XYZ file of C-alpha atoms in Angstrom:
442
model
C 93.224 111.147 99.983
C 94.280 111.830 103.545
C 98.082 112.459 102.606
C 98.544 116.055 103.596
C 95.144 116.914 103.724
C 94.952 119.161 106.553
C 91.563 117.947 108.094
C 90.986 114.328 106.131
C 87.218 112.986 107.419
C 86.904 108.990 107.778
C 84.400 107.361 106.077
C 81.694 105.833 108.338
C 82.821 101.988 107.065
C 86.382 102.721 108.439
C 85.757 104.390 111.658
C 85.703 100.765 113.334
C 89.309 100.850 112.994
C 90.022 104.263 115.568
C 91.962 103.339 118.401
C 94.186 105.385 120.657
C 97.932 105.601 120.136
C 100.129 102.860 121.157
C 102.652 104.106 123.556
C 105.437 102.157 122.288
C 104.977 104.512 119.109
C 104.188 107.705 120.737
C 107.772 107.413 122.616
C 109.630 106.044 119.626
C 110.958 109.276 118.735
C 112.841 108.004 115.976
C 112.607 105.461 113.312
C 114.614 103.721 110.323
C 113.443 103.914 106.545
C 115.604 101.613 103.828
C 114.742 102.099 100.196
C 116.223 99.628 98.074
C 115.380 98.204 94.721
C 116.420 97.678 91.223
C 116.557 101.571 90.710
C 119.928 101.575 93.231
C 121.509 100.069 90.486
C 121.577 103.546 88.526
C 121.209 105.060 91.288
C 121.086 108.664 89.664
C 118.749 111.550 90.005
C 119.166 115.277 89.631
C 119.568 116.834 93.210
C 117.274 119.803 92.695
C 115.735 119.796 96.282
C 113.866 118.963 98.896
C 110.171 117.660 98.080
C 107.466 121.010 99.317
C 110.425 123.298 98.022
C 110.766 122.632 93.961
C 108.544 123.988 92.163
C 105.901 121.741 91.296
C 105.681 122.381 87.708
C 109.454 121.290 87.071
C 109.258 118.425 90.177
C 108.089 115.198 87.911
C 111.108 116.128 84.988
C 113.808 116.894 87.359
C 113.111 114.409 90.278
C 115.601 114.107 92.902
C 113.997 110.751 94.043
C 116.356 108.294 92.649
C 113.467 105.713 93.473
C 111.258 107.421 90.817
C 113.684 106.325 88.026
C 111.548 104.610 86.508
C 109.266 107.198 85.786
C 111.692 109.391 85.352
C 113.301 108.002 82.440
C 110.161 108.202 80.668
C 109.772 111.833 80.843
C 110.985 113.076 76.789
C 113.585 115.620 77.387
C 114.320 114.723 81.305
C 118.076 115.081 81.597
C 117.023 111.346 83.485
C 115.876 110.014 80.086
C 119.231 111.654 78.400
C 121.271 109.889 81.150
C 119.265 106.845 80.968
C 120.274 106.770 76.900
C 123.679 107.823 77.274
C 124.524 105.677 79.774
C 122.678 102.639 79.672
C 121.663 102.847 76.060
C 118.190 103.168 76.729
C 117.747 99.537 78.371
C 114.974 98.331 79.805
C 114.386 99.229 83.476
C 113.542 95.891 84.254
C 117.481 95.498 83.317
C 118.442 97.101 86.540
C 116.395 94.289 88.130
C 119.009 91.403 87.102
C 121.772 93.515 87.779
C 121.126 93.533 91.193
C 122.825 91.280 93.283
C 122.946 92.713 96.904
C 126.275 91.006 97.263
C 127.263 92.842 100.033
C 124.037 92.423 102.132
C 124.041 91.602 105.645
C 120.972 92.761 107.934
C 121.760 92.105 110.853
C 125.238 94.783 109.875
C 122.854 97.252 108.519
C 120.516 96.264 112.044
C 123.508 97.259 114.110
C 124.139 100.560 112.772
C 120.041 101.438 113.147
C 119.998 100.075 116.421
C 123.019 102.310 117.849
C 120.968 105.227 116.408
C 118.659 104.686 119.303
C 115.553 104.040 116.785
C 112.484 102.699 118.102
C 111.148 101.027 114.611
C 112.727 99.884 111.063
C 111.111 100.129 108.035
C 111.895 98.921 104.540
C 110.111 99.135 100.930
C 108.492 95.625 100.120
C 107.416 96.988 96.553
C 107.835 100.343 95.434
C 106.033 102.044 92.735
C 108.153 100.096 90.394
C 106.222 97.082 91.056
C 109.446 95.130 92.253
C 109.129 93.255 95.227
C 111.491 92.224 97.614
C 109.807 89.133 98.663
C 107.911 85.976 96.518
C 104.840 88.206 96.492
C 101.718 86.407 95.339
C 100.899 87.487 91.144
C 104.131 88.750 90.547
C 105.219 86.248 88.415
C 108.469 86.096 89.306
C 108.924 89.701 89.241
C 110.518 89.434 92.583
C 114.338 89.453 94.596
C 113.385 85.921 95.273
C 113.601 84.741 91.671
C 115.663 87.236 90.019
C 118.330 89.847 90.798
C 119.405 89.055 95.180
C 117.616 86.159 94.330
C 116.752 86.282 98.247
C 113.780 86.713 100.125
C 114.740 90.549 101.368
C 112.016 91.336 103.456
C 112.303 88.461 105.487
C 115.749 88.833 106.270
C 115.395 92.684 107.332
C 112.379 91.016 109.812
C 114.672 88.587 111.179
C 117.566 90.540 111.808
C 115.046 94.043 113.288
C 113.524 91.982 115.697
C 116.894 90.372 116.805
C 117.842 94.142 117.595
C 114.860 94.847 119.470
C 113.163 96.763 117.350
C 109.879 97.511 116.110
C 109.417 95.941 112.222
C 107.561 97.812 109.482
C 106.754 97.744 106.009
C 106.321 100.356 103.261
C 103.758 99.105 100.108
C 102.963 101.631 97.638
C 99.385 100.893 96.822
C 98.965 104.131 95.249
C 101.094 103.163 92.114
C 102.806 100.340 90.034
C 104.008 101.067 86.720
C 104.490 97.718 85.998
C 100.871 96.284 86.635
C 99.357 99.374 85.171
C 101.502 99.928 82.364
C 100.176 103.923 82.577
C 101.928 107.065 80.809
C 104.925 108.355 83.258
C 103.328 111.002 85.513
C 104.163 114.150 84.223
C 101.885 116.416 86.481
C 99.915 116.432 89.586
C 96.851 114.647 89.178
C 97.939 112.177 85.907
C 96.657 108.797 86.238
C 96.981 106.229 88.851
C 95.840 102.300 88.825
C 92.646 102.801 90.221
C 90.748 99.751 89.032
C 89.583 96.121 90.733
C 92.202 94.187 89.359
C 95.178 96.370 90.592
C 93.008 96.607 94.209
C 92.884 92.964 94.211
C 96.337 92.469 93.507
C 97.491 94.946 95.802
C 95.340 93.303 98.813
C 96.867 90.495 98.209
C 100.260 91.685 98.917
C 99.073 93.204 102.092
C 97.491 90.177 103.742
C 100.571 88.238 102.862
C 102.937 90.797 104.377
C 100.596 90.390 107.023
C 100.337 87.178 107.520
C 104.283 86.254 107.272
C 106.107 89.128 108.657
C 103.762 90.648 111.150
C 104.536 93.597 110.808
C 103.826 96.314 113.273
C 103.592 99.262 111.436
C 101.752 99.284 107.841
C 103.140 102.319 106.058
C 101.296 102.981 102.801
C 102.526 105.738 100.250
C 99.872 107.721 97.464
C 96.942 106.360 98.033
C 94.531 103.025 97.562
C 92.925 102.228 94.246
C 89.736 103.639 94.218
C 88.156 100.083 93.782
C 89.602 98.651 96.810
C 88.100 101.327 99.111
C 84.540 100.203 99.953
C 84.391 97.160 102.184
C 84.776 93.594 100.701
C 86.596 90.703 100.679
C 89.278 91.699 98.734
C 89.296 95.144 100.376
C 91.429 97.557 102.090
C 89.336 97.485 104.996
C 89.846 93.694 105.364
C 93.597 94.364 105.072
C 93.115 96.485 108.090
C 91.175 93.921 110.057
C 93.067 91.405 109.325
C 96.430 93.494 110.417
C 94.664 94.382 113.838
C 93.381 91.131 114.574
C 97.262 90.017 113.915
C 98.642 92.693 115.258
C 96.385 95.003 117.920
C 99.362 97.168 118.667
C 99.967 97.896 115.347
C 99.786 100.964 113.537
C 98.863 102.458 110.133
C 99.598 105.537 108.360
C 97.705 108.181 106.521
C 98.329 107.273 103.005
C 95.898 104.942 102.265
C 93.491 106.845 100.597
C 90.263 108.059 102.172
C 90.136 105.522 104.934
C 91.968 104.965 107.843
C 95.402 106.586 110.126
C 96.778 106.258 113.040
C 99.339 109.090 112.627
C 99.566 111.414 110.177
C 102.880 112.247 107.590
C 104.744 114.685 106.591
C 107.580 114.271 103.910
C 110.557 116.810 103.670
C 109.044 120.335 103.896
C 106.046 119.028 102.197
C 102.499 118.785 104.054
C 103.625 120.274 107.240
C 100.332 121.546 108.208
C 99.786 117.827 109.716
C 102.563 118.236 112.333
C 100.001 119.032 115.126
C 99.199 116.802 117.964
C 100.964 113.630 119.113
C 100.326 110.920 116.450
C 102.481 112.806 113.244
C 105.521 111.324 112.062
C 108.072 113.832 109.766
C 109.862 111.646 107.101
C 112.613 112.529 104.918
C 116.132 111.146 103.161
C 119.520 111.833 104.565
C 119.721 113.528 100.970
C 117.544 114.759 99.102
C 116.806 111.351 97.702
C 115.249 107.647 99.407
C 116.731 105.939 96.908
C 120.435 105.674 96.420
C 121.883 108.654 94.590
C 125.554 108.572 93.160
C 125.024 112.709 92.342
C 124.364 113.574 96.194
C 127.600 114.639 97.982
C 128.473 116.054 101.321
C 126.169 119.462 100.942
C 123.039 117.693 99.828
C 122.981 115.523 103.366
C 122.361 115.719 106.524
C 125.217 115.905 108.778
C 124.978 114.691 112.018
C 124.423 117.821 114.002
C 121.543 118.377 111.289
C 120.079 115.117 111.697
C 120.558 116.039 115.709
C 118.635 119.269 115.668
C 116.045 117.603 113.224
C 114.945 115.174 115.646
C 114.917 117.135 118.631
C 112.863 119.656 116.991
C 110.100 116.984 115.690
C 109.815 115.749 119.364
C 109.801 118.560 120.621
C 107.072 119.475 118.644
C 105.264 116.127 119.759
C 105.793 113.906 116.552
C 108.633 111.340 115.897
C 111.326 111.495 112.717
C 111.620 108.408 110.072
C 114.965 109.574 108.715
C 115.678 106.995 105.468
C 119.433 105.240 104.168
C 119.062 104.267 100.817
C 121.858 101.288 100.366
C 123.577 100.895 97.501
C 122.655 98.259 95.150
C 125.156 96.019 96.788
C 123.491 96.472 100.132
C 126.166 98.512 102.333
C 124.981 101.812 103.821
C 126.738 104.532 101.783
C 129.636 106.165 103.936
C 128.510 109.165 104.595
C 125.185 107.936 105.195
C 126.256 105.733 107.964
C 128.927 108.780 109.101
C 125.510 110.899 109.719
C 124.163 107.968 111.586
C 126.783 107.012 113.811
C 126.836 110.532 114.612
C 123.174 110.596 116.110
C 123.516 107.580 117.165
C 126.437 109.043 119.466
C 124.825 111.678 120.161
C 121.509 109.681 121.329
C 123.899 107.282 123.665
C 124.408 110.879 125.592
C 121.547 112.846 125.205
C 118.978 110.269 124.025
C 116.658 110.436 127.724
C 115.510 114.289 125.988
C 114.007 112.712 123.168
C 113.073 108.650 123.786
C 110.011 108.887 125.787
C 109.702 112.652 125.508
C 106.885 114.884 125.199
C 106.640 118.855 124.154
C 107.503 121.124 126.839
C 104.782 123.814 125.548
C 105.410 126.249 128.582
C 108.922 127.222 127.382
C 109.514 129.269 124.240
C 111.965 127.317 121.524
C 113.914 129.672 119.482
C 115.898 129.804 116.585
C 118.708 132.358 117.065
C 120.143 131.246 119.573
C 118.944 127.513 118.657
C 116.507 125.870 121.534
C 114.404 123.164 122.176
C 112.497 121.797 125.149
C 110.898 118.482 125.867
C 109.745 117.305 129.188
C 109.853 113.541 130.366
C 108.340 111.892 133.793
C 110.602 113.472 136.652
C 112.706 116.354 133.994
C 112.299 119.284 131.482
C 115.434 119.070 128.830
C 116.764 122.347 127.312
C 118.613 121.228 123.972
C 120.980 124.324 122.640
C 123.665 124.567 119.820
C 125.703 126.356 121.884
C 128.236 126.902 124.705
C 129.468 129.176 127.078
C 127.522 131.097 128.998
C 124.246 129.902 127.989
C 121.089 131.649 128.542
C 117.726 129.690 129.107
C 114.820 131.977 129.284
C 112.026 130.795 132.411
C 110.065 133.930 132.924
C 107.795 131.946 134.607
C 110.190 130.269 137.213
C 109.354 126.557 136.485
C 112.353 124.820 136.835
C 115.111 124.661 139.339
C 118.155 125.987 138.576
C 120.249 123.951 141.424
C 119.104 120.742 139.426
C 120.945 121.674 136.412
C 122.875 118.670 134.990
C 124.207 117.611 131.354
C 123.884 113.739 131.598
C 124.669 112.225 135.151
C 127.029 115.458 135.679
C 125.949 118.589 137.296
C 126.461 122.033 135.710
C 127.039 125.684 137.172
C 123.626 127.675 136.652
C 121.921 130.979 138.406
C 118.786 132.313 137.987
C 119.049 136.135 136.585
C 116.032 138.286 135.177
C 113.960 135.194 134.261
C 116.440 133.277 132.930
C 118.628 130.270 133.987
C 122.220 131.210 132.827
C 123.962 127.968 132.646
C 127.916 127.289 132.194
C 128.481 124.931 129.925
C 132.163 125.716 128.422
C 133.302 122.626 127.473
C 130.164 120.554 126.465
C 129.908 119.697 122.259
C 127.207 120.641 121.023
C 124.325 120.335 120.453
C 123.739 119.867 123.911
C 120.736 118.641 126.261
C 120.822 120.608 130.176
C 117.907 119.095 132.330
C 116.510 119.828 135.051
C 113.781 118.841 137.522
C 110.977 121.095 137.334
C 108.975 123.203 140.037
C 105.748 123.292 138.185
């Protein structure tokens, strides 16, 4: 599959579908993820680490993706399936389903908090690899949010309420698995069986072209992989998906985890598959935690603060790709505190710094650093230095490409001379992190 393959080849029936970039995604900078489903009931996972740095051997029994409960649970000995047992004596997952009653759900109050972030796009799960969906998907036999649990169309409500924000609207599928339709062994290792057959391609198309056709949707964001039956073009294929998404929607984009078909950008997830993040069409994706799902085990030292989620971004643009940072809500629907306490964070941050990252591009002349911590990113008429520091700040240009008189943190100018090919800039009082721009000479 072309998730985190390094150098993925298109087959010849899908290369119809290459296109340039959109710009409004290429300047996005930053995007939105929700997960939310009947596992945020439980909402429990072990918080072992971030995906690319567990060992992969102990990943599938000590998952800290609360959204892979369902698996999870499965796993004989997993301290998930002894929690699962002592806890919930062993009940059905499906169990979690009608407990859920997103009583607390308002989109356009979890809109407002993603908007002040400064994100470009939104995207939520419409059916994970549960098989829930949060809509009155076609086949599911009521196996939905519409009919049971919220007993609300979800999907169409986060659609509503995104666009009334001005953003961009997305939607996650997983058409790589569904432990529900397949009724397959939990995954215990890489490479155990996935739903690979007609009926499960069928099914999943399905879901697609009605995603499609209600919610237009302008990013398709697939996760695993595509049944191998649904590959090769057809009528119930994922190559008419795709057709029938850009004839819908020609500035819409798709991502790389649809099997061996067809991106637009590529993914990385956590610390895992990095060796995509090349280019300017790669999008890093990760949790405030260490889970996407809702995690009642993750405290303070497993999330992102604010500063962290600050420094994350800028260094993803700076490095030309854009950052889909996810909140997984509570079952009730509110944004866990400290989730939203690292959001309105970058959000504040954005409202005074956002012009080095919205609309930014690498500034590949200029060497980034980690001790002290430095970024650069370039825009139409400035070149942004972002540091996590102050004082007397030292900005190396051995090259003498910017000008030193133009030196200014927002709309206010800052003290700065030019000394042995470097820009030494005052900047005493400013919290950091910080962005100092200036207008270049070169």
């Amino acid at each position: 599959m072309a998730m985190f393959e390094t150098d993925p080849v298109r087959p010849e029936a899908y290369r119809e579908f290459e296109r340039p970039l959109p710009e409004w995604f290429r300047g996005a900078a930053l995007g939105i993820f929700v997960h939310w489903g009947p596992y945020s009931v439980p909402a429990w996972a072990e918080p072992t680490g971030e995906l690319g740095a567990v060992p992969r051997e102990q990943w599938y029994a000590h998952n800290p993706y609360a959204e892979w409960y369902a698996n999870t649970i499965r796993i004989e000995g997993s301290p998930a399936h002894a929690h699962q047992q002592e806890v919930h004596g062993g009940a059905p997952y499906d169990d979690f389903l009608d407990q859920w009653k997103a009583e607390a759900f308002d989109a356009d109050e979890v809109l407002a908090v993603v908007a002040a972030t400064g994100a470009g796009y939104f995207i939520p799960t419409t059916k994970h690899h549960d098989g829930v969906t949060l809509w009155d998907a076609p086949g599911t036999d009521g196996r939905n949010t519409v009919a049971r649990g919220p007993q609300q169309d979800l999907i169409g409500a986060f659609a509503e309420a995104t666009r009334a924000a001005g953003l961009r609207f997305g939607v996650y599928y997983s058409g790589g698995l569904d432990w529900h339709f397949s009724d397959l062994p939990p995954i215990e290792h890489d490479g155990d069986p996935a739903p690979d057959d007609l009926a499960y391609a069928e099914y999943a198309h399905d879901h697609v072209i009605d995603l499609i056709d209600r919610y237009r949707p302008d990013i398709l964001w697939g996760d695993i992989r595509w049944p191998d039956a649904g590959i090769a073009p057809g009528p119930k294929s994922l190559a008419h998906a795709f057709e029938t998404f850009y004839a819908r929607v020609p500035e819409g984009v798709v991502n790389d985890r649809w099997g061996e078909s067809h991106w637009d950008f590529r993914t990385s997830e956590y610390v895992h598959g990095t060796a995509v993040e090349v280019g300017e069409a790669w999008e890093n994706t990760r949790g405030i935690g260490l889970s996407f799902g809702h995690n009642r085990n993750e405290t303070s030292e497993h999330l992102l603060s604010a500063d962290e989620a600050v420094r994350l971004l800028v260094d993803v643009v700076s490095r030309g790709g854009n950052l889909l940072l996810n909140i997984g809500l509570e079952a009730s629907g509110r944004i866990p505190e400290l989730q939203r306490q690292t959001l309105e964070g970058l959000g504040e941050w954005n409202s005074r710094h956002g012009h080095a990252v919205f609309g930014a591009r690498p500034e590949e002349r200029l060497q980034a650093s980690d001790d002290p911590w430095l970024r650069w990113t370039r825009t139409d008429d400035a070149v942004h230095a972002v540091i996590d520091q102050n004082g007397s700040v030292r900005l190396p240009d051995p090259d003498g490409l910017l000008d030193e008189q133009t030196a200014r943190i927002g709309d206010t100018g800052v003290s700065a001379e030019r000394v042995d090919g470097a820009i030494l800039v005052d900047v005493a009082d400013a919290a950091t992190p910080v962005a100092i721009s200036f207008r270049p000479l070169a």
